[in-house]
Structure formats: structure tokens, C-alpha cells
Amino acid sequence: MYRLLAPAKINLFLQIVGNCLDGSGYHELVMVMQAVSLMDRVELMPRRDRQIKVRCTNPAVPCDQRNLAYKAAALLQRHFPACQGVEIFIEKRIPVGAGLAGGSTNGAAVLVGLDLLWQLGLTQQELQHFAEELGADVPFCLQGGTALALGRGEQLTPLPDLQDLSVVLGKYRSLSVATPWAYQTYRQEFAATYAQTPSEQEKARQEGGSATLLQAIQQHDLPTLAASLRNDLEKVVLPRYPLVAQLREQFLQAGAIASMMCGSGPTVFALAPSADEGYTIMQRVRRALPDPDLDLWVCECCPHGIQLETP
Ligand code: C5P
């Protein structure tokens, strides 16, 4: 049996450059992604037959072929037909439909765990290739830490760890956003602004502001880092979900150095220079917004991706 820890992620930067020019329907992005210490636990147990069975502590998670953990196991079984089945148990701590890549990180954990359980001997490059097939965020989830992600999100460059930075997360339990909806709505509203050719896309990438953020990360310059965050999907999600906009504002009023929506939302993150300040911000927001539907977490930047749980 293998037990893995699968971290959530936030986006410090998400610029939509235009449509992918390969006709895939995806968007060409510039992202800076950060793994955080809010993690799911994924257990894998061998089966004697060829079935894939998924169970999850959160009843809102589908346990059939729609689950990325299931898809990851099915993908490896297709490539390695001699493999047996697997029992997958997901202890869900990452909220669902939240913009935190909870599904993607479960898929990444199953790839890492089945490589061990089925003794496939995959190289990092092969794992990365399977991750790409599963979804745009899965390659990052595998690798974790802090990274620049280009293309659909699969072209990764590791960045220096953001040590000591506290991350406060807030999500209304009854709200969830479907990622395809967020991107499709963005396309409907902003397609006229999309860079159309490879050279226009390169220009948009260079002018998008990511260079300032990358330099701030290199130099651990928190004020510049805080001023250079970007998430284009806020333009469609915040007007539709005023509670999300209000939560973002409340984090800033509570003393966060920066606050922004995570991926396609509706989770909002806030940054603080220490865990103590992170907890103070959480308490202030809890007092200002005493809604029992609002969940809050304090976590930290996580310097790794999928890891085996140590006993
Ligand atoms: O790859 P994944 O299934 O996680 O992506 C979910 C949806 O997000 C896609 O179906 C697409 O609508 C949108 N997306 C996109 N461009 C990206 C990543 C995701 O349009 N680079």
C-alpha cells in the first residue's frame, strides 16, 4: 500500500495571452504557480482483479470515470495492460470546484503512486508526459514548489522557493466555479483582445508583467511581489460572484500584503509575511464576515509536489 500527500496550488499570476494556435480549444497562458500546504491524502491499495475503484471522504466528488484519480489509473492501465487493478482512497481536505487544482493533484498523486505500486520504473519525463495528457494543471501538481508555467500550463520552469510566506485561503462552501465556464466566458467577452499570431503572443507575454514578478521572487522582494500579482479570470468571475470580490477586499482591509482569486476561483488567497500575521488576518476576516458558509485556512508555501507520506 502507498500513501501520498497531494498539495493544492494557487496562481500568483495568470495571464491569458490568446487561443492556443494548435486548435485544441485551450488558452495560451503565462502563469506563476505556487504549491501550498493544504493537502489531500491519497491511498493506493492493490487489487487482484483489473478494476479501478475510487472512494472519497467528500460526497461531492464523483468516484467514477470523471475523477482525475480514476483517469490517471485508467491511462496507465491502457499503456501497461499487464497491470492489475487498484483501490484508491482520497481523504479530501482541498475544497472541490475551488480553483485550487484539487482534482489535478489527486491525478498527479495516482501517477506517482502507481509507478511505485505497479513497479513501472517511469522516468520523470514519462510521468510528466502522462500528467500532460490528464490536464493542464497536472504537470505542475506533480512537480510543485514555485514555477513559471507557459503554454497550456505544461511548460514548467522551477523558481526559487518562497520561504516564510503565509497563505490564507477563503472559500464560501456553497460556491463553486467550473473552470471551463470561466475560460469560455472570458473568451466570449475578451476574444477581441487576444493575440492572434506567434509574434503577437510573444509580445503579449513580454508586456504582461510576469518579468517583474519573476524578479521579485528571485530577490524575495515582497512589496514588488505583492504589487505584481495578476489573474485575468477575475474579470469574469468577480462580477458574477460579488461575495468573492468582497472577500478579496476584506483580506486587504485585514492587513494582507496582497489578495487575489485562485485560478478560476472562487477561492481567494491572501499573502502575509509570517504565520502569525496570517492567523491575525484570518481572525480579522472571520470577525468582519461571520458567515458560517465561509471556510478559512492558514497554510504556507510548499516547496515540493507529490510526496510519499512519511509514517
Ligand atoms: O486541462 P483541464 O481539464 O484542467 O482544463 C479545464 C478547462 O479549462 C479546459 O476544458 C478549458 O476550457 C480551460 N483551459 C483553457 N486553457 C488552459 C487551461 C484550461 O482554456 N490553458
mmCIF file of C-alpha atoms and ligand atoms in Angstrom:
data_model
loop_
_atom_site.group_PDB
_atom_site.id
_atom_site.type_symbol
_atom_site.label_atom_id
_atom_site.label_comp_id
_atom_site.label_asym_id
_atom_site.label_seq_id
_atom_site.Cartn_x
_atom_site.Cartn_y
_atom_site.Cartn_z
ATOM 1 C CA MET A 1 0.000 0.000 0.000
ATOM 2 C CA TYR A 2 1.206 3.555 -0.736
ATOM 3 C CA ARG A 3 0.100 6.803 0.954
ATOM 4 C CA LEU A 4 0.775 10.105 -0.801
ATOM 5 C CA LEU A 5 0.351 13.762 0.062
ATOM 6 C CA ALA A 6 -1.059 15.915 -2.735
ATOM 7 C CA PRO A 7 -0.741 19.720 -2.270
ATOM 8 C CA ALA A 8 -3.190 22.316 -3.608
ATOM 9 C CA LYS A 9 -1.905 25.236 -5.717
ATOM 10 C CA ILE A 10 -2.549 28.943 -6.056
ATOM 11 C CA ASN A 11 -1.735 31.186 -9.021
ATOM 12 C CA LEU A 12 0.357 34.232 -8.233
ATOM 13 C CA PHE A 13 -0.015 35.159 -11.891
ATOM 14 C CA LEU A 14 -2.452 34.070 -14.616
ATOM 15 C CA GLN A 15 -2.303 35.974 -17.891
ATOM 16 C CA ILE A 16 -4.464 34.822 -20.797
ATOM 17 C CA VAL A 17 -2.454 35.548 -23.934
ATOM 18 C CA GLY A 18 -4.877 34.178 -26.556
ATOM 19 C CA ASN A 19 -6.091 30.911 -28.029
ATOM 20 C CA CYS A 20 -3.606 28.053 -28.385
ATOM 21 C CA LEU A 21 -2.624 28.121 -32.041
ATOM 22 C CA ASP A 22 -2.810 24.301 -32.314
ATOM 23 C CA GLY A 23 -6.627 24.465 -32.494
ATOM 24 C CA SER A 24 -7.015 22.496 -29.246
ATOM 25 C CA GLY A 25 -9.528 24.986 -27.817
ATOM 26 C CA TYR A 26 -7.219 25.684 -24.871
ATOM 27 C CA HIS A 27 -5.730 29.061 -23.968
ATOM 28 C CA GLU A 28 -2.116 30.121 -24.199
ATOM 29 C CA LEU A 29 -1.187 31.219 -20.669
ATOM 30 C CA VAL A 30 1.578 32.750 -18.591
ATOM 31 C CA MET A 31 1.232 31.514 -15.014
ATOM 32 C CA VAL A 32 3.279 31.603 -11.863
ATOM 33 C CA MET A 33 2.079 28.741 -9.713
ATOM 34 C CA GLN A 34 2.722 28.017 -6.065
ATOM 35 C CA ALA A 35 2.045 24.772 -4.204
ATOM 36 C CA VAL A 36 0.560 25.280 -0.733
ATOM 37 C CA SER A 37 0.475 23.091 2.376
ATOM 38 C CA LEU A 38 -3.276 22.395 2.191
ATOM 39 C CA MET A 39 -3.107 18.766 1.039
ATOM 40 C CA ASP A 40 -5.241 15.742 0.214
ATOM 41 C CA ARG A 41 -4.091 12.261 1.290
ATOM 42 C CA VAL A 42 -4.287 9.593 -1.384
ATOM 43 C CA GLU A 43 -4.002 5.874 -0.526
ATOM 44 C CA LEU A 44 -3.425 3.198 -3.145
ATOM 45 C CA MET A 45 -4.034 -0.493 -2.474
ATOM 46 C CA PRO A 46 -3.515 -3.310 -4.980
ATOM 47 C CA ARG A 47 -6.462 -5.359 -6.247
ATOM 48 C CA ARG A 48 -6.333 -8.905 -7.543
ATOM 49 C CA ASP A 49 -8.681 -8.112 -10.471
ATOM 50 C CA ARG A 50 -8.294 -5.329 -13.061
ATOM 51 C CA GLN A 51 -10.864 -2.942 -11.599
ATOM 52 C CA ILE A 52 -10.209 0.656 -10.608
ATOM 53 C CA LYS A 53 -12.221 1.664 -7.535
ATOM 54 C CA VAL A 54 -12.223 5.205 -6.121
ATOM 55 C CA ARG A 55 -13.587 6.255 -2.737
ATOM 56 C CA CYS A 56 -13.512 9.779 -1.316
ATOM 57 C CA THR A 57 -14.375 11.325 2.042
ATOM 58 C CA ASN A 58 -16.186 14.210 0.281
ATOM 59 C CA PRO A 59 -19.520 13.009 -1.170
ATOM 60 C CA ALA A 60 -19.468 15.885 -3.704
ATOM 61 C CA VAL A 61 -16.565 14.216 -5.526
ATOM 62 C CA PRO A 62 -17.598 11.843 -8.347
ATOM 63 C CA CYS A 63 -15.844 8.478 -7.902
ATOM 64 C CA ASP A 64 -16.340 7.236 -11.469
ATOM 65 C CA GLN A 65 -14.558 7.863 -14.803
ATOM 66 C CA ARG A 66 -14.911 11.654 -14.318
ATOM 67 C CA ASN A 67 -12.478 11.617 -11.392
ATOM 68 C CA LEU A 68 -8.911 12.539 -12.406
ATOM 69 C CA ALA A 69 -7.558 9.901 -9.984
ATOM 70 C CA TYR A 70 -9.594 7.284 -11.871
ATOM 71 C CA LYS A 71 -8.479 8.733 -15.226
ATOM 72 C CA ALA A 72 -4.826 8.574 -14.167
ATOM 73 C CA ALA A 73 -5.116 4.885 -13.235
ATOM 74 C CA ALA A 74 -7.020 4.080 -16.460
ATOM 75 C CA LEU A 75 -4.394 5.913 -18.528
ATOM 76 C CA LEU A 76 -1.536 3.879 -17.023
ATOM 77 C CA GLN A 77 -3.524 0.635 -17.355
ATOM 78 C CA ARG A 78 -4.042 1.343 -21.074
ATOM 79 C CA HIS A 79 -0.291 1.826 -21.532
ATOM 80 C CA PHE A 80 0.686 -1.144 -19.343
ATOM 81 C CA PRO A 81 -2.018 -3.763 -19.981
ATOM 82 C CA ALA A 82 -0.360 -6.356 -17.729
ATOM 83 C CA CYS A 83 -1.133 -4.258 -14.612
ATOM 84 C CA GLN A 84 -3.759 -5.311 -12.057
ATOM 85 C CA GLY A 85 -6.450 -3.040 -10.617
ATOM 86 C CA VAL A 86 -6.213 -0.562 -7.768
ATOM 87 C CA GLU A 87 -8.267 0.697 -4.845
ATOM 88 C CA ILE A 88 -7.886 4.489 -4.483
ATOM 89 C CA PHE A 89 -8.957 6.253 -1.293
ATOM 90 C CA ILE A 90 -8.910 10.071 -1.262
ATOM 91 C CA GLU A 91 -9.021 11.892 2.062
ATOM 92 C CA LYS A 92 -10.239 15.261 0.783
ATOM 93 C CA ARG A 93 -9.067 18.338 2.581
ATOM 94 C CA ILE A 94 -8.832 20.594 -0.501
ATOM 95 C CA PRO A 95 -12.251 22.091 -1.318
ATOM 96 C CA VAL A 96 -13.876 20.990 -4.585
ATOM 97 C CA GLY A 97 -14.561 23.281 -7.582
ATOM 98 C CA ALA A 98 -12.388 25.829 -5.820
ATOM 99 C CA GLY A 99 -9.627 26.811 -8.290
ATOM 100 C CA LEU A 100 -7.035 25.016 -6.128
ATOM 101 C CA ALA A 101 -6.343 22.114 -8.556
ATOM 102 C CA GLY A 102 -7.714 19.565 -6.065
ATOM 103 C CA GLY A 103 -8.681 17.113 -8.824
ATOM 104 C CA SER A 104 -5.419 17.619 -10.741
ATOM 105 C CA THR A 105 -3.276 16.992 -7.671
ATOM 106 C CA ASN A 106 -5.148 13.724 -6.982
ATOM 107 C CA GLY A 107 -4.436 12.658 -10.585
ATOM 108 C CA ALA A 108 -0.751 13.516 -10.134
ATOM 109 C CA ALA A 109 -0.620 11.524 -6.858
ATOM 110 C CA VAL A 110 -2.087 8.440 -8.557
ATOM 111 C CA LEU A 111 0.558 8.640 -11.319
ATOM 112 C CA VAL A 112 3.373 8.785 -8.743
ATOM 113 C CA GLY A 113 1.820 6.079 -6.530
ATOM 114 C CA LEU A 114 1.002 3.617 -9.323
ATOM 115 C CA ASP A 115 4.504 3.975 -10.746
ATOM 116 C CA LEU A 116 5.633 2.545 -7.379
ATOM 117 C CA LEU A 117 2.773 0.086 -6.765
ATOM 118 C CA TRP A 118 2.935 -1.388 -10.275
ATOM 119 C CA GLN A 119 6.747 -1.090 -10.400
ATOM 120 C CA LEU A 120 6.661 0.672 -13.770
ATOM 121 C CA GLY A 121 10.034 2.399 -13.370
ATOM 122 C CA LEU A 122 8.833 5.570 -15.146
ATOM 123 C CA THR A 123 11.287 8.422 -15.665
ATOM 124 C CA GLN A 124 10.362 11.951 -14.521
ATOM 125 C CA GLN A 125 9.894 12.835 -18.199
ATOM 126 C CA GLU A 126 7.469 9.925 -18.750
ATOM 127 C CA LEU A 127 5.483 10.871 -15.633
ATOM 128 C CA GLN A 128 5.343 14.463 -16.887
ATOM 129 C CA HIS A 129 4.082 13.242 -20.274
ATOM 130 C CA PHE A 130 1.231 11.234 -18.687
ATOM 131 C CA ALA A 131 0.431 14.250 -16.481
ATOM 132 C CA GLU A 132 0.073 16.458 -19.586
ATOM 133 C CA GLU A 133 -2.442 14.025 -21.058
ATOM 134 C CA LEU A 134 -4.585 14.265 -17.924
ATOM 135 C CA GLY A 135 -4.958 18.059 -17.726
ATOM 136 C CA ALA A 136 -3.287 21.449 -17.888
ATOM 137 C CA ASP A 137 -2.534 21.716 -14.130
ATOM 138 C CA VAL A 138 -1.426 18.108 -13.545
ATOM 139 C CA PRO A 139 2.246 18.579 -14.634
ATOM 140 C CA PHE A 140 2.646 21.407 -12.117
ATOM 141 C CA CYS A 141 0.974 19.384 -9.346
ATOM 142 C CA LEU A 142 3.500 16.602 -9.920
ATOM 143 C CA GLN A 143 6.435 18.968 -9.529
ATOM 144 C CA GLY A 144 5.043 21.538 -7.057
ATOM 145 C CA GLY A 145 7.089 24.264 -5.386
ATOM 146 C CA THR A 146 7.113 27.586 -7.221
ATOM 147 C CA ALA A 147 7.159 27.529 -11.029
ATOM 148 C CA LEU A 148 6.614 29.545 -14.175
ATOM 149 C CA ALA A 149 4.133 27.714 -16.427
ATOM 150 C CA LEU A 150 3.720 28.548 -20.123
ATOM 151 C CA GLY A 151 1.663 27.071 -22.982
ATOM 152 C CA ARG A 152 -1.480 25.476 -21.527
ATOM 153 C CA GLY A 153 0.376 25.308 -18.234
ATOM 154 C CA GLU A 154 2.574 22.292 -19.015
ATOM 155 C CA GLN A 155 5.850 24.078 -19.912
ATOM 156 C CA LEU A 156 7.377 24.435 -16.472
ATOM 157 C CA THR A 157 10.420 26.298 -15.194
ATOM 158 C CA PRO A 158 11.143 25.936 -11.461
ATOM 159 C CA LEU A 159 11.601 29.175 -9.489
ATOM 160 C CA PRO A 160 13.230 29.802 -6.089
ATOM 161 C CA ASP A 161 11.095 28.746 -3.093
ATOM 162 C CA LEU A 162 9.001 31.440 -1.439
ATOM 163 C CA GLN A 163 10.010 30.640 2.111
ATOM 164 C CA ASP A 164 8.280 32.128 5.178
ATOM 165 C CA LEU A 165 5.326 33.429 3.181
ATOM 166 C CA SER A 166 1.997 32.627 4.827
ATOM 167 C CA VAL A 167 -1.022 31.962 2.594
ATOM 168 C CA VAL A 168 -4.549 32.469 3.945
ATOM 169 C CA LEU A 169 -7.312 30.854 1.871
ATOM 170 C CA GLY A 170 -11.001 31.704 1.974
ATOM 171 C CA LYS A 171 -13.864 29.936 0.224
ATOM 172 C CA TYR A 172 -17.649 30.030 0.550
ATOM 173 C CA ARG A 173 -18.638 26.378 0.892
ATOM 174 C CA SER A 174 -21.760 26.726 -1.255
ATOM 175 C CA LEU A 175 -19.951 28.436 -4.160
ATOM 176 C CA SER A 176 -18.041 26.601 -6.859
ATOM 177 C CA VAL A 177 -16.867 27.636 -10.322
ATOM 178 C CA ALA A 178 -16.417 25.267 -13.263
ATOM 179 C CA THR A 179 -13.060 26.028 -14.900
ATOM 180 C CA PRO A 180 -14.379 25.519 -18.489
ATOM 181 C CA TRP A 181 -17.152 28.060 -17.760
ATOM 182 C CA ALA A 182 -14.617 30.667 -16.579
ATOM 183 C CA TYR A 183 -12.399 30.287 -19.665
ATOM 184 C CA GLN A 184 -15.332 30.157 -22.103
ATOM 185 C CA THR A 185 -16.902 33.269 -20.588
ATOM 186 C CA TYR A 186 -13.539 35.029 -20.776
ATOM 187 C CA ARG A 187 -13.291 34.072 -24.457
ATOM 188 C CA GLN A 188 -16.805 35.379 -25.155
ATOM 189 C CA GLU A 189 -16.029 38.716 -23.534
ATOM 190 C CA PHE A 190 -12.383 39.313 -24.435
ATOM 191 C CA ALA A 191 -11.628 37.380 -27.660
ATOM 192 C CA ALA A 192 -11.199 40.732 -29.438
ATOM 193 C CA THR A 193 -8.145 41.452 -27.244
ATOM 194 C CA TYR A 194 -6.458 38.052 -27.912
ATOM 195 C CA ALA A 195 -3.004 37.980 -29.512
ATOM 196 C CA GLN A 196 -3.516 36.168 -32.828
ATOM 197 C CA THR A 197 -0.081 35.221 -34.179
ATOM 198 C CA PRO A 198 3.030 33.696 -32.574
ATOM 199 C CA SER A 199 4.808 37.069 -32.643
ATOM 200 C CA GLU A 200 1.804 38.922 -31.175
ATOM 201 C CA GLN A 201 1.608 36.261 -28.456
ATOM 202 C CA GLU A 202 5.300 36.652 -27.655
ATOM 203 C CA LYS A 203 4.867 40.432 -27.414
ATOM 204 C CA ALA A 204 1.852 39.988 -25.093
ATOM 205 C CA ARG A 205 3.892 37.630 -22.899
ATOM 206 C CA GLN A 206 6.714 40.129 -22.637
ATOM 207 C CA GLU A 207 4.424 43.044 -21.871
ATOM 208 C CA GLY A 208 2.173 41.154 -19.438
ATOM 209 C CA GLY A 209 4.120 41.961 -16.289
ATOM 210 C CA SER A 210 5.393 38.494 -15.373
ATOM 211 C CA ALA A 211 9.058 39.600 -15.627
ATOM 212 C CA THR A 212 8.585 41.973 -12.675
ATOM 213 C CA LEU A 213 7.053 39.196 -10.585
ATOM 214 C CA LEU A 214 9.811 36.722 -11.525
ATOM 215 C CA GLN A 215 12.454 39.226 -10.465
ATOM 216 C CA ALA A 216 10.618 39.905 -7.188
ATOM 217 C CA ILE A 217 10.556 36.144 -6.495
ATOM 218 C CA GLN A 218 14.288 35.845 -7.268
ATOM 219 C CA GLN A 219 15.064 38.720 -4.887
ATOM 220 C CA HIS A 220 12.410 37.831 -2.294
ATOM 221 C CA ASP A 221 11.143 41.412 -2.671
ATOM 222 C CA LEU A 222 7.686 41.094 -1.057
ATOM 223 C CA PRO A 223 6.304 44.612 -1.789
ATOM 224 C CA THR A 224 7.085 44.238 -5.523
ATOM 225 C CA LEU A 225 5.791 40.667 -5.499
ATOM 226 C CA ALA A 226 2.544 41.837 -3.913
ATOM 227 C CA ALA A 227 2.146 44.628 -6.486
ATOM 228 C CA SER A 228 2.760 42.314 -9.475
ATOM 229 C CA LEU A 229 0.110 39.626 -8.928
ATOM 230 C CA ARG A 230 -2.356 39.160 -11.802
ATOM 231 C CA ASN A 231 -5.299 36.898 -12.563
ATOM 232 C CA ASP A 232 -7.211 37.682 -15.770
ATOM 233 C CA LEU A 233 -10.059 35.308 -14.826
ATOM 234 C CA GLU A 234 -11.041 37.730 -12.045
ATOM 235 C CA LYS A 235 -12.513 39.906 -14.818
ATOM 236 C CA VAL A 236 -15.285 37.361 -15.435
ATOM 237 C CA VAL A 237 -15.629 35.651 -12.045
ATOM 238 C CA LEU A 238 -15.681 38.670 -9.683
ATOM 239 C CA PRO A 239 -18.601 40.486 -11.386
ATOM 240 C CA ARG A 240 -20.624 37.247 -11.365
ATOM 241 C CA TYR A 241 -19.783 36.386 -7.718
ATOM 242 C CA PRO A 242 -19.831 39.609 -5.626
ATOM 243 C CA LEU A 243 -19.082 37.619 -2.435
ATOM 244 C CA VAL A 244 -15.709 36.640 -3.910
ATOM 245 C CA ALA A 245 -14.869 40.280 -4.690
ATOM 246 C CA GLN A 246 -15.940 41.256 -1.159
ATOM 247 C CA LEU A 247 -13.759 38.546 0.412
ATOM 248 C CA ARG A 248 -10.745 39.711 -1.601
ATOM 249 C CA GLU A 249 -11.339 43.275 -0.396
ATOM 250 C CA GLN A 250 -11.789 42.110 3.197
ATOM 251 C CA PHE A 251 -8.418 40.294 3.154
ATOM 252 C CA LEU A 252 -6.721 43.551 2.113
ATOM 253 C CA GLN A 253 -8.519 45.513 4.827
ATOM 254 C CA ALA A 254 -7.399 42.878 7.330
ATOM 255 C CA GLY A 255 -3.756 43.660 6.526
ATOM 256 C CA ALA A 256 -2.801 41.165 3.787
ATOM 257 C CA ILE A 257 0.107 42.352 1.650
ATOM 258 C CA ALA A 258 -1.836 41.073 -1.382
ATOM 259 C CA SER A 259 -5.031 39.207 -2.161
ATOM 260 C CA MET A 260 -6.249 37.548 -5.350
ATOM 261 C CA MET A 261 -8.548 34.849 -6.650
ATOM 262 C CA CYS A 262 -7.036 31.351 -7.033
ATOM 263 C CA GLY A 263 -7.129 30.109 -10.664
ATOM 264 C CA SER A 264 -10.736 30.096 -11.888
ATOM 265 C CA GLY A 265 -11.997 30.679 -8.333
ATOM 266 C CA PRO A 266 -13.981 31.044 -6.227
ATOM 267 C CA THR A 267 -11.275 30.582 -3.536
ATOM 268 C CA VAL A 268 -9.415 33.777 -2.652
ATOM 269 C CA PHE A 269 -5.898 33.797 -1.249
ATOM 270 C CA ALA A 270 -4.130 36.425 0.837
ATOM 271 C CA LEU A 271 -0.399 36.701 1.472
ATOM 272 C CA ALA A 272 1.209 37.585 4.798
ATOM 273 C CA PRO A 273 4.917 37.765 5.692
ATOM 274 C CA SER A 274 4.645 35.343 8.637
ATOM 275 C CA ALA A 275 2.354 32.620 10.012
ATOM 276 C CA ASP A 276 1.457 34.864 12.999
ATOM 277 C CA GLU A 277 0.275 37.608 10.656
ATOM 278 C CA GLY A 278 -1.561 35.011 8.578
ATOM 279 C CA TYR A 279 -3.540 33.902 11.659
ATOM 280 C CA THR A 280 -4.273 37.540 12.626
ATOM 281 C CA ILE A 281 -5.658 38.192 9.121
ATOM 282 C CA MET A 282 -7.789 35.056 9.312
ATOM 283 C CA GLN A 283 -9.254 36.128 12.686
ATOM 284 C CA ARG A 284 -9.995 39.653 11.440
ATOM 285 C CA VAL A 285 -11.755 38.334 8.335
ATOM 286 C CA ARG A 286 -13.717 35.850 10.448
ATOM 287 C CA ARG A 287 -14.917 38.747 12.649
ATOM 288 C CA ALA A 288 -15.741 41.015 9.698
ATOM 289 C CA LEU A 289 -17.556 38.244 7.762
ATOM 290 C CA PRO A 290 -19.142 35.965 10.389
ATOM 291 C CA ASP A 291 -20.867 33.816 7.733
ATOM 292 C CA PRO A 292 -20.850 30.090 8.682
ATOM 293 C CA ASP A 293 -20.652 29.292 4.941
ATOM 294 C CA LEU A 294 -17.167 30.854 4.756
ATOM 295 C CA ASP A 295 -14.263 28.438 5.302
ATOM 296 C CA LEU A 296 -10.814 29.876 6.082
ATOM 297 C CA TRP A 297 -7.414 28.166 6.255
ATOM 298 C CA VAL A 298 -3.904 29.358 7.058
ATOM 299 C CA CYS A 299 -1.211 27.454 5.196
ATOM 300 C CA GLU A 300 2.252 28.049 3.847
ATOM 301 C CA CYS A 301 4.090 27.818 0.556
ATOM 302 C CA CYS A 302 5.071 24.226 -0.090
ATOM 303 C CA PRO A 303 8.494 23.607 -1.682
ATOM 304 C CA HIS A 304 7.514 20.286 -3.289
ATOM 305 C CA GLY A 305 4.790 18.493 -5.247
ATOM 306 C CA ILE A 306 3.510 14.931 -4.701
ATOM 307 C CA GLN A 307 5.334 13.165 -1.892
ATOM 308 C CA LEU A 308 5.083 9.843 -0.107
ATOM 309 C CA GLU A 309 3.668 10.318 3.377
ATOM 310 C CA THR A 310 6.283 9.516 5.971
ATOM 311 C CA PRO A 311 4.909 7.460 8.872
HETATM 312 O O1 C5P B 1 -6.927 20.774 -18.615
HETATM 313 P P1 C5P B 1 -8.109 20.923 -17.705
HETATM 314 O O2 C5P B 1 -9.154 19.852 -17.943
HETATM 315 O O3 C5P B 1 -7.755 21.087 -16.266
HETATM 316 O O4 C5P B 1 -8.792 22.300 -18.136
HETATM 317 C C1 C5P B 1 -10.114 22.613 -17.784
HETATM 318 C C2 C5P B 1 -10.682 23.611 -18.769
HETATM 319 O O5 C5P B 1 -10.048 24.879 -18.588
HETATM 320 C C3 C5P B 1 -10.468 23.271 -20.227
HETATM 321 O O6 C5P B 1 -11.508 22.462 -20.710
HETATM 322 C C4 C5P B 1 -10.500 24.654 -20.877
HETATM 323 O O7 C5P B 1 -11.834 25.055 -21.045
HETATM 324 C C5 C5P B 1 -9.895 25.548 -19.822
HETATM 325 N N1 C5P B 1 -8.465 25.827 -20.053
HETATM 326 C C6 C5P B 1 -8.082 26.633 -21.102
HETATM 327 N N2 C5P B 1 -6.764 26.869 -21.322
HETATM 328 C C7 C5P B 1 -5.806 26.343 -20.489
HETATM 329 C C8 C5P B 1 -6.182 25.543 -19.389
HETATM 330 C C9 C5P B 1 -7.529 25.301 -19.203
HETATM 331 O O8 C5P B 1 -8.917 27.138 -21.854
HETATM 332 N N3 C5P B 1 -4.541 26.597 -20.751
#
